[in-house]
Short mmCIF file of C-alpha atoms and ligand atoms in Angstrom, two decimals:
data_model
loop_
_atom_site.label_atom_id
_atom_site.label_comp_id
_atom_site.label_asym_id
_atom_site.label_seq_id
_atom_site.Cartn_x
_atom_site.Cartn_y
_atom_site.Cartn_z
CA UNK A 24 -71.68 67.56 -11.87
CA UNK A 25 -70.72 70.06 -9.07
CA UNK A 26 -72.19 72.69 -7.34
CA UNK A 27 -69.62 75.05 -6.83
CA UNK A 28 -69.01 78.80 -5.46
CA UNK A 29 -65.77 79.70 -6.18
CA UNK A 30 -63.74 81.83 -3.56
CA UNK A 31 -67.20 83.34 -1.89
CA UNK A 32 -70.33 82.10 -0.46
CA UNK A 33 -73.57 83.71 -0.63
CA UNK A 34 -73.93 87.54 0.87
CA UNK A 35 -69.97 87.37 1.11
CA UNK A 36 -67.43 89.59 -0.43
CA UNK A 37 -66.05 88.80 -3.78
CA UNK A 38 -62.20 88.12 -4.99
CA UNK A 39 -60.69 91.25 -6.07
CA UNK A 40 -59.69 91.17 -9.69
CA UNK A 41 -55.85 92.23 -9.97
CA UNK A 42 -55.02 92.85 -14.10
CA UNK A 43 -51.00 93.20 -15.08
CA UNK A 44 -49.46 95.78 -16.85
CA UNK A 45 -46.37 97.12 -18.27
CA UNK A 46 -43.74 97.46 -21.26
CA UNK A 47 -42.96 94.57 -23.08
CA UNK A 48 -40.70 92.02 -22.11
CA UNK A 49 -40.63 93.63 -19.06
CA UNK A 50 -41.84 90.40 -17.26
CA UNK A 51 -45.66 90.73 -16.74
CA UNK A 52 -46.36 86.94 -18.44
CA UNK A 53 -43.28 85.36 -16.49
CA UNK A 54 -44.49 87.49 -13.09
CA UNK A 55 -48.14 85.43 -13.55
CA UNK A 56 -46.71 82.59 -14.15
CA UNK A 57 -44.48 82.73 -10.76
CA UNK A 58 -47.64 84.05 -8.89
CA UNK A 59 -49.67 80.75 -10.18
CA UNK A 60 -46.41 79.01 -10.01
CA UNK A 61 -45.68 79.70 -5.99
CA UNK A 62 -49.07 79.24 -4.95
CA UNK A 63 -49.48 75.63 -6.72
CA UNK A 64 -46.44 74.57 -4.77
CA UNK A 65 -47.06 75.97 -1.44
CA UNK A 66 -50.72 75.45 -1.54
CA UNK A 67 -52.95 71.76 -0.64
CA UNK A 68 -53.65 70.03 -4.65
CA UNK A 69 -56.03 71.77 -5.92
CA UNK A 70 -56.44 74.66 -3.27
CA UNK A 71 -55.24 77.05 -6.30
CA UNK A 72 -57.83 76.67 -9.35
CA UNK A 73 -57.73 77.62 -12.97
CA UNK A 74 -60.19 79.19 -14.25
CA UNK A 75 -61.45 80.35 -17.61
CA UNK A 76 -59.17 83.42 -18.50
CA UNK A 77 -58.48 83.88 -14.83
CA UNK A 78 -56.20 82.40 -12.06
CA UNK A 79 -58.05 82.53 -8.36
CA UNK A 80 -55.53 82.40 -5.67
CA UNK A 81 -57.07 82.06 -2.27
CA UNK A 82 -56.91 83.63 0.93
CA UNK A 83 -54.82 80.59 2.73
CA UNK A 84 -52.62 79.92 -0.11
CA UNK A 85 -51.67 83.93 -0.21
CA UNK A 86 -51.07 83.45 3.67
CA UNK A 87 -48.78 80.27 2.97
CA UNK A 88 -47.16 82.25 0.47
CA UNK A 89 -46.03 85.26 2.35
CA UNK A 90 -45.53 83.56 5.15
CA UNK A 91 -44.87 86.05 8.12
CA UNK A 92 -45.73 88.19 6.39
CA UNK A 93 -49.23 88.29 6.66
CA UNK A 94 -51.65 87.78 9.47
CA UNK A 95 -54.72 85.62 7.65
CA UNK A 96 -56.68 86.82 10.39
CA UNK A 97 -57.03 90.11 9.60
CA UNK A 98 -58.59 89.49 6.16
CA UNK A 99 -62.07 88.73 5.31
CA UNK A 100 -61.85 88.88 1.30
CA UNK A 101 -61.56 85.21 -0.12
CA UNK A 102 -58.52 85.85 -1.96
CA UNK A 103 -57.60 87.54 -5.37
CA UNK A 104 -58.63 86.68 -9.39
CA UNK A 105 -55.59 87.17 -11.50
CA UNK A 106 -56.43 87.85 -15.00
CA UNK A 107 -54.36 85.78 -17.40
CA UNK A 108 -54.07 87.80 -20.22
CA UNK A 109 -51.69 90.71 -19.58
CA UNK A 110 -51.15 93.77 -21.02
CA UNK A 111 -53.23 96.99 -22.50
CA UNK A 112 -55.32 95.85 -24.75
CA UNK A 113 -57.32 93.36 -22.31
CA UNK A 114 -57.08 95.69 -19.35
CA UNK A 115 -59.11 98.41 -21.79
CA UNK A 116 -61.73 96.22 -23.65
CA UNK A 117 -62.33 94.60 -20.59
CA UNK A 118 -64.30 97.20 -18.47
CA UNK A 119 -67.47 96.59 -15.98
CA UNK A 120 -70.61 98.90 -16.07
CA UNK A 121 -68.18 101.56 -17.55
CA UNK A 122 -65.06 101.36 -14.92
CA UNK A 123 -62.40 99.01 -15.31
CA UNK A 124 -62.88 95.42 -14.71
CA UNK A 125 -59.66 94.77 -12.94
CA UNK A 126 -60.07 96.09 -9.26
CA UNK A 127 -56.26 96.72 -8.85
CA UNK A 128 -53.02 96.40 -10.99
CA UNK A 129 -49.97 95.60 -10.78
CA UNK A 130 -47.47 97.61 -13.15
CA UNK A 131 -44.31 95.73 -14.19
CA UNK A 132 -41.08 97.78 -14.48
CA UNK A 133 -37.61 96.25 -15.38
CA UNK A 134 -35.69 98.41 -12.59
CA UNK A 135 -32.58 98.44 -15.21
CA UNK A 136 -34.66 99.82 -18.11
CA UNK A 137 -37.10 102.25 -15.99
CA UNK A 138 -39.86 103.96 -18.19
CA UNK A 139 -40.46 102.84 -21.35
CA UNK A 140 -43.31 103.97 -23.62
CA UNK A 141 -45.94 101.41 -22.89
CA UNK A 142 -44.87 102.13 -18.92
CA UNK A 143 -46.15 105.79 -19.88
CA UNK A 144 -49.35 104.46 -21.66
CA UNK A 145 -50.26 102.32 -19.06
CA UNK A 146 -49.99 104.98 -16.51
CA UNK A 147 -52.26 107.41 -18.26
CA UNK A 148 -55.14 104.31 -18.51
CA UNK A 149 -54.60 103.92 -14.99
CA UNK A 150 -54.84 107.21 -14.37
CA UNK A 151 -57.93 107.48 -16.28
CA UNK A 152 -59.94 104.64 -14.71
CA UNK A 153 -58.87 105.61 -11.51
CA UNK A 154 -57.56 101.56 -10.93
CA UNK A 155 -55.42 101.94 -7.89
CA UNK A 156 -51.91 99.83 -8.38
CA UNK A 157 -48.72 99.27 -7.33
CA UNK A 158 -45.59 98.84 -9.00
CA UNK A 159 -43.31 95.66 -9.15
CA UNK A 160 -39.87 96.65 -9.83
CA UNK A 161 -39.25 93.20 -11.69
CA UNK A 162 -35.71 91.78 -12.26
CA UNK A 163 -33.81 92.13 -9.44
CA UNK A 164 -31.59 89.20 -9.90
CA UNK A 165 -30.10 90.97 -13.05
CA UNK A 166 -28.38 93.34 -10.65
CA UNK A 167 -24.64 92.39 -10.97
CA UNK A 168 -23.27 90.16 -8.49
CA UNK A 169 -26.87 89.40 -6.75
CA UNK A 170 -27.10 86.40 -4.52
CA UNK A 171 -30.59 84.35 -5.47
CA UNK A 172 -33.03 83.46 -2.36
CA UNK A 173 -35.56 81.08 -4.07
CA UNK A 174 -39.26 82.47 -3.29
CA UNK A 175 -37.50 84.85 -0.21
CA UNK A 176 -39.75 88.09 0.75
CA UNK A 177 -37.55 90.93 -0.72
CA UNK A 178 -36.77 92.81 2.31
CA UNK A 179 -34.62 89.81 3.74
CA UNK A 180 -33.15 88.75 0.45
CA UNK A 181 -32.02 93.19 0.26
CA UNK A 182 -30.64 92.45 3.47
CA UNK A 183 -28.03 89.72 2.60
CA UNK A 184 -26.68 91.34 -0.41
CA UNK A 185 -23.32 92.95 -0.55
CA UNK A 186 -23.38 96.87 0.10
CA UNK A 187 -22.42 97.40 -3.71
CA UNK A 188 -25.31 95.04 -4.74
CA UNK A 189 -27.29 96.85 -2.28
CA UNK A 190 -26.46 100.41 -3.56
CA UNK A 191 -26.79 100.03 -7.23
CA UNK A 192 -30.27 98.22 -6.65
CA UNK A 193 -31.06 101.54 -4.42
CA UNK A 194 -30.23 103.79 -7.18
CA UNK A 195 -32.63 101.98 -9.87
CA UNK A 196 -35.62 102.38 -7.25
CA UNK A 197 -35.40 105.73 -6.79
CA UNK A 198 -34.60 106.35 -10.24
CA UNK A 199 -38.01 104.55 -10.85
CA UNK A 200 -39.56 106.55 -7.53
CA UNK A 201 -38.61 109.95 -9.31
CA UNK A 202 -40.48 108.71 -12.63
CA UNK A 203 -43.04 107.65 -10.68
CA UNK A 204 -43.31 111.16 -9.28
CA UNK A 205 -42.63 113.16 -12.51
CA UNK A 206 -46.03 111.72 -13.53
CA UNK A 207 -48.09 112.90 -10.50
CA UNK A 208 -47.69 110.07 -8.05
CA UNK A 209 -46.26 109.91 -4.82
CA UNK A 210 -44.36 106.35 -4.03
CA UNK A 211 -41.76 104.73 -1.98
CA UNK A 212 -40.99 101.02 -1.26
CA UNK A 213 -43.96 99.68 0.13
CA UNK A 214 -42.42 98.53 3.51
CA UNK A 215 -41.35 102.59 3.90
CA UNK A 216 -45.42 103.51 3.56
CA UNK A 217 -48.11 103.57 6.27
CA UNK A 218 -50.63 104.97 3.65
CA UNK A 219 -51.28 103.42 0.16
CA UNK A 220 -54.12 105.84 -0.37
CA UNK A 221 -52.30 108.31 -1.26
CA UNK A 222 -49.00 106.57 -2.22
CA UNK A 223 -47.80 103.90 -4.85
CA UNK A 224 -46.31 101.24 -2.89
CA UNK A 225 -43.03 99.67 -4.79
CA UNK A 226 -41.91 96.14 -4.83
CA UNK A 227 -39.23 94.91 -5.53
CA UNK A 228 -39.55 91.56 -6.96
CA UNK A 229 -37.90 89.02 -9.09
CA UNK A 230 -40.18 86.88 -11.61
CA UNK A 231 -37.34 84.49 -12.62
CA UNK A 232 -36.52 83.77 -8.48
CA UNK A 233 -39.44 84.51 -7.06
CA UNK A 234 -38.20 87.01 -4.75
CA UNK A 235 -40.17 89.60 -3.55
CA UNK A 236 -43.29 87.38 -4.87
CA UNK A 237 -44.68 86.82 -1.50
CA UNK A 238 -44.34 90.65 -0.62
CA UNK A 239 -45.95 91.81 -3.57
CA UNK A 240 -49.43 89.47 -2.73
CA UNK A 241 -49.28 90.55 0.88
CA UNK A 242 -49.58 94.20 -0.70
CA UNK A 243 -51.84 93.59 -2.86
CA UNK A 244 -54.09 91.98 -0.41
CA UNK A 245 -53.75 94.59 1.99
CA UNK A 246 -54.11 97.12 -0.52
CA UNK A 247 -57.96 95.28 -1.30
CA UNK A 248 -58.73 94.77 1.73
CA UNK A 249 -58.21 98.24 3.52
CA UNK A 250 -59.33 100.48 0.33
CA UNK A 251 -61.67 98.63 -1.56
CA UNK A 252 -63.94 96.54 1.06
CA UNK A 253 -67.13 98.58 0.29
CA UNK A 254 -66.61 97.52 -3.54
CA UNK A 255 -65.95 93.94 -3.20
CA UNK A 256 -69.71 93.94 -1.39
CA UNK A 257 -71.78 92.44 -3.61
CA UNK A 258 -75.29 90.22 -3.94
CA UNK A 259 -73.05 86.88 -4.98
CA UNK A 260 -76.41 85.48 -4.91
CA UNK A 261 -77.73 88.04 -7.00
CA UNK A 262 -78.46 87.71 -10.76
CA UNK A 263 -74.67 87.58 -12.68
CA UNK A 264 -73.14 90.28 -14.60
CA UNK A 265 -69.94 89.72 -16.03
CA UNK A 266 -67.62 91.18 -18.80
CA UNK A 267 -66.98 88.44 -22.50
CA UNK A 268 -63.14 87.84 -22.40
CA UNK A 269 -63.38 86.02 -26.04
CA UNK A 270 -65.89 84.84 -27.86
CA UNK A 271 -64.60 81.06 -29.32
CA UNK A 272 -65.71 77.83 -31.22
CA UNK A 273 -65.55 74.99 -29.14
CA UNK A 274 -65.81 71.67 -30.09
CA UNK A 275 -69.42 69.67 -29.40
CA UNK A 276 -70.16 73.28 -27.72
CA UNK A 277 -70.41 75.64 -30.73
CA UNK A 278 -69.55 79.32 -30.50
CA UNK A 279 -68.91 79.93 -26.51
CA UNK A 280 -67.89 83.28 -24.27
CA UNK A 281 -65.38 83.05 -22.14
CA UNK A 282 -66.99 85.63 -19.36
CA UNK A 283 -65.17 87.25 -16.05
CA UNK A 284 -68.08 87.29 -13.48
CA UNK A 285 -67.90 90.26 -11.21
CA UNK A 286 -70.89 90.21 -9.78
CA UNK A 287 -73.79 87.82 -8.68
CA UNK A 288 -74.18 83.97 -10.20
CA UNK A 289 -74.81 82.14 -13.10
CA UNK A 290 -76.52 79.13 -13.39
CA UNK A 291 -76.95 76.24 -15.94
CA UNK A 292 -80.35 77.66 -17.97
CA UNK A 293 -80.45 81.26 -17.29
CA UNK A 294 -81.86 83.64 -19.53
CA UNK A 295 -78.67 85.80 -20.34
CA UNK A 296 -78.33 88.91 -22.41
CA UNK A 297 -75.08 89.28 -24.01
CA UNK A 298 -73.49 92.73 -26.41
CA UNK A 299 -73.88 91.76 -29.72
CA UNK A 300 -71.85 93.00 -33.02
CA UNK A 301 -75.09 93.96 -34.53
CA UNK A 302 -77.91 93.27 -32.28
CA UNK A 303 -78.35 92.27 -28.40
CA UNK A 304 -78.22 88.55 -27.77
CA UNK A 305 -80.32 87.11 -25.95
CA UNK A 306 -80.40 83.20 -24.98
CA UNK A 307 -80.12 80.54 -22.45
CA UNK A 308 -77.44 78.69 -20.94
CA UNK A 309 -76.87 75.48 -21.70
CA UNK A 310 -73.40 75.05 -19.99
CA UNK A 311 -71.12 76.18 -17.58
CA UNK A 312 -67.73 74.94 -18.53
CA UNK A 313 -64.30 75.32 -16.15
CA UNK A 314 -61.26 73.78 -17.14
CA UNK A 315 -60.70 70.30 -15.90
CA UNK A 316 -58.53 69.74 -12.82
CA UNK A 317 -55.08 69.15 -13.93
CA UNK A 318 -54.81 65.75 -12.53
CA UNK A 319 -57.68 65.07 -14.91
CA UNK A 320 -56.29 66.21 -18.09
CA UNK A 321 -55.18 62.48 -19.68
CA UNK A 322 -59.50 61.83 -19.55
CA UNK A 323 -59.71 64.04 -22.52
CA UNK A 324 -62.60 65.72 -21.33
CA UNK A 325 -61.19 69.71 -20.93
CA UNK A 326 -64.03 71.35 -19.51
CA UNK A 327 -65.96 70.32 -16.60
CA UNK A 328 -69.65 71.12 -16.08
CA UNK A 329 -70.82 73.14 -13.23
CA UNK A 330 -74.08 74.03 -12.40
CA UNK A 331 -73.54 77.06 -11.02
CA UNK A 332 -70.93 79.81 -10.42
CA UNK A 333 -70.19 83.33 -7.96
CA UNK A 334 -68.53 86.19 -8.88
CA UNK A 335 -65.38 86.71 -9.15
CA UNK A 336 -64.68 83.97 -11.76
CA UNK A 337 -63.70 82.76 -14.62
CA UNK A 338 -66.24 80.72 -16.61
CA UNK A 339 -66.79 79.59 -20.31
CA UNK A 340 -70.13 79.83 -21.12
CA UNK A 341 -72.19 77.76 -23.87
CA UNK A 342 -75.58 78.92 -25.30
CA UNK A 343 -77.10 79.06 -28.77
CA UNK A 344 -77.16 82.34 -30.86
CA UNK A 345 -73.46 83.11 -29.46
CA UNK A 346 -71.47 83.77 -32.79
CA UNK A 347 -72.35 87.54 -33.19
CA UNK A 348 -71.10 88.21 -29.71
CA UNK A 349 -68.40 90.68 -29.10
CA UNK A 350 -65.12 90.75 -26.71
CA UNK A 351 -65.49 93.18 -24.11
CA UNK A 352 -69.49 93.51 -23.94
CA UNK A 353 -71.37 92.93 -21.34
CA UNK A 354 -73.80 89.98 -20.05
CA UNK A 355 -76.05 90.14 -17.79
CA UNK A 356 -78.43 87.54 -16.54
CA UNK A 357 -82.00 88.16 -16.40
CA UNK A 358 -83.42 85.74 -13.76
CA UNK A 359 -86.47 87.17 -12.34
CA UNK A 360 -85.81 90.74 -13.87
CA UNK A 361 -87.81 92.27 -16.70
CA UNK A 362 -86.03 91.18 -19.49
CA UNK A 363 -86.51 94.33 -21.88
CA UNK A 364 -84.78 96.21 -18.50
CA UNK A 365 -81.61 93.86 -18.97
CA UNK A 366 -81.08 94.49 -22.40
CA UNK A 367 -81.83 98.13 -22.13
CA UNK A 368 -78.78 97.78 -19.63
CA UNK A 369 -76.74 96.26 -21.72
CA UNK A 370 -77.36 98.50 -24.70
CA UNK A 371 -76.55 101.29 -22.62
CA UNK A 372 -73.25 100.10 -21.37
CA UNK A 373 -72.41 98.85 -25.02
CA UNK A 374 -73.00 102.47 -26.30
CA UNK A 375 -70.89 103.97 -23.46
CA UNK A 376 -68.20 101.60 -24.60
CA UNK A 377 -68.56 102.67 -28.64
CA UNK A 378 -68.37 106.28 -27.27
CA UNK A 379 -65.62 105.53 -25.61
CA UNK A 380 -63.38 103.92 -28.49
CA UNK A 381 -64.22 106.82 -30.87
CA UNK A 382 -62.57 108.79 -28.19
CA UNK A 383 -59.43 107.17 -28.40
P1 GDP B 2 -43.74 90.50 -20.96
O1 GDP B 2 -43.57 90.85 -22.40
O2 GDP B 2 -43.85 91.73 -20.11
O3 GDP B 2 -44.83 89.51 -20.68
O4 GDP B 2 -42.33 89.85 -20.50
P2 GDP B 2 -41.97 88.30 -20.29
O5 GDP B 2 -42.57 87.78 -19.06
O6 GDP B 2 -42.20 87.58 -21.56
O7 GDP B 2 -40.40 88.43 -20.01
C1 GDP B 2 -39.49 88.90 -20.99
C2 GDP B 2 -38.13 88.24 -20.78
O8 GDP B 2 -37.58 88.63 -19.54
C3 GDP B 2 -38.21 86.72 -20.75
O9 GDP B 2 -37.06 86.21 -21.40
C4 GDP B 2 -38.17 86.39 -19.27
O10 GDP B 2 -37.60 85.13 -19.01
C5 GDP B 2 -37.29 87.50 -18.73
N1 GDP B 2 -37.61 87.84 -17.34
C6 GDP B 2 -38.83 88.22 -16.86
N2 GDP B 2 -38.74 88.49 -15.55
C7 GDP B 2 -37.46 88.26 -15.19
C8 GDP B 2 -36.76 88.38 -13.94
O11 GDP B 2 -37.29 88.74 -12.89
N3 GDP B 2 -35.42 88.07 -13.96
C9 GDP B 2 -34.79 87.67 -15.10
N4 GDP B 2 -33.49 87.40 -15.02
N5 GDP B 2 -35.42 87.56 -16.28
C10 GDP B 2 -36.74 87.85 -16.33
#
């Protein structure tokens, strides 16, 4: 069994957690799988884990990634947690003490198909969580006649296109920067921007070539570490409180949650209090499961025990009295807390979330 604290150490600052949106088959599954894709080759084995519902990328393998692109130096957050599961539905059931779990998002746009209605739907949830983003302007290569540079950051693959390639892939962005500002925002390619405050940064990237991919994790890890410091501050010693992804049966486990962590740890028997269908769970953990390395997989085994666990993370979570819990709640642990305060806490944010689906 290992002790482990993924991405931060106690007192530290916690992974970001970057969510995926867009209009269908507009490339948000194939852009995650690049993103996990790049970073297994270019990083040491092992330096780029899978974890339950999440992918953690860390800080060095983002720096190998983008190259020259980024000066590691000048970061201090360990890296960034990429939700697996894409699209509207997750980004919306999944929320943290009423905000949205993801920290930042990326929005996918084909740049030959621009707007499409689920591009307008996720910019109104943005919008209304207040989730800062910034927009990958995916399929580049499509643009006729465009030369390929495997993994290249965008600005010197732009550069070694023919004018004509160049010009038509000019007129999609802006066509996709005037969108972007007939709904209120302000944007421009990202390497045209000194403020990302106040402006969307656009990236041009290509999920099938991998172009662009390095740029668009240099932005986003810029983007978390100059705006959203202050939030990624957090007690990763402190008791855990994390968001159910899915509640599933598990064989020899029983009914697990698979739980993003956000906040604090977890450790193997913890008192936990978990949204219920009907009533509040509460109960204590009896594992913490994380998907076995992949070298590992032939043993069998596909979890692997850990004792413990730090936000932000991924983790699969086994206790008794699990099977009423309910995607989306909350659960908190209780450690040396009152434990009628917890589950008043969790009742609270559970009715703020039925509130909020009435709503919509
Ligand atoms: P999602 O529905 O947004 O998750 O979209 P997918 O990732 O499933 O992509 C939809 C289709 O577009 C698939 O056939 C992908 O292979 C293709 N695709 C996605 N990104 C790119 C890209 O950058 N270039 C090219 N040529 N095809 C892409």
């Amino acid at each position: 069994m290992s002790q482990e604290h993924s991405a931060s150490e106690p007192g530290d600052l916690r992974t970001p957690i970057v969510a995926v949106l867009g209009h269908v088959d507009h490339g948000k599954t194939s852009l995650l799988d690049k993103v996990r894709g790049s970073a297994v080759i270019e990083g040491e084995a092992g330096a780029i884990t899978q974890h339950i519902g999440a992918t953690a990328v860390p800080l060095d393998v983002v720096s190998e990634v983008a190259g020259s692109l980024i000066d590691p130096e000048s970061f201090d957050l360990p890296g960034l947690l990429f939700i697996d599961t894409p699209g509207h539905h997750s980004f919306t059931t999944l929320r943290s003490r009423g905000g949205a779990l993801a920290d930042i998002a990326i929005l996918v746009v084909d740049v030959n198909d621009g707007f499409q209605p689920q591009t307008e739907e996720a910019i109104r949830i943005l919008q209304d969580t207040q989730t800062p983003f910034v927009v990958a302007a995916n399929k580049i290569d499509t643009i006729p006649g465009w030369r390929p540079h495997e993994d290249a950051p965008v600005q010197e693959t732009y550069e070694a296109q023919s004018d004509r390639v160049r010009q038509q892939l000019d007129e999609a962005l802006y066509e996709l920067i005037g969108e972007l500002s007939d709904h209120g925002f302000s944007s421009d390619l990202y390497w045209r921007l000194q403020n990302f405050q106040n402006n969307i940064g656009v990236i041009p990237v290509s999920a099938e070539t991998g172009e662009g991919v390095p740029d668009l994790l240099t932005v986003l890890m810029g983007l978390a570490q100059r705006y959203m410091k202050e939030d990624m501050e957090v007690d990763v010693t402190g008791p855990g409180a994390g968001t159910v992804l899915e509640v599933k049966e598990e064989q020899g486990f029983g009914t697990t949650v698979d739980v993003i962590l956000y906040d604090g740890t977890v450790r193997e028997d913890d008192t936990i209090v978990v949204g219920g269908m009907n009533e509040t769970i509460v109960t204590e953990v009896r594992a913490l499961l994380k998907p076995q390395p992949l070298a590992e997989i032939r043993t069998e085994k596909r979890f692997e025990n850990v004792e413990e666990l730090s936000a932000a993370t991924g983790v699969k979570i086994a206790a008794p009295e699990l099977d009423d819990a309910m995607a989306g709640a909350p659960v908190r642990v209780v450690r040396d807390r009152p434990l009628q305060d917890v589950i008043d806490e969790v009742e609270a944010e559970l009715a703020e979330i039925a509130v909020e689906t009435e709503e919509e």
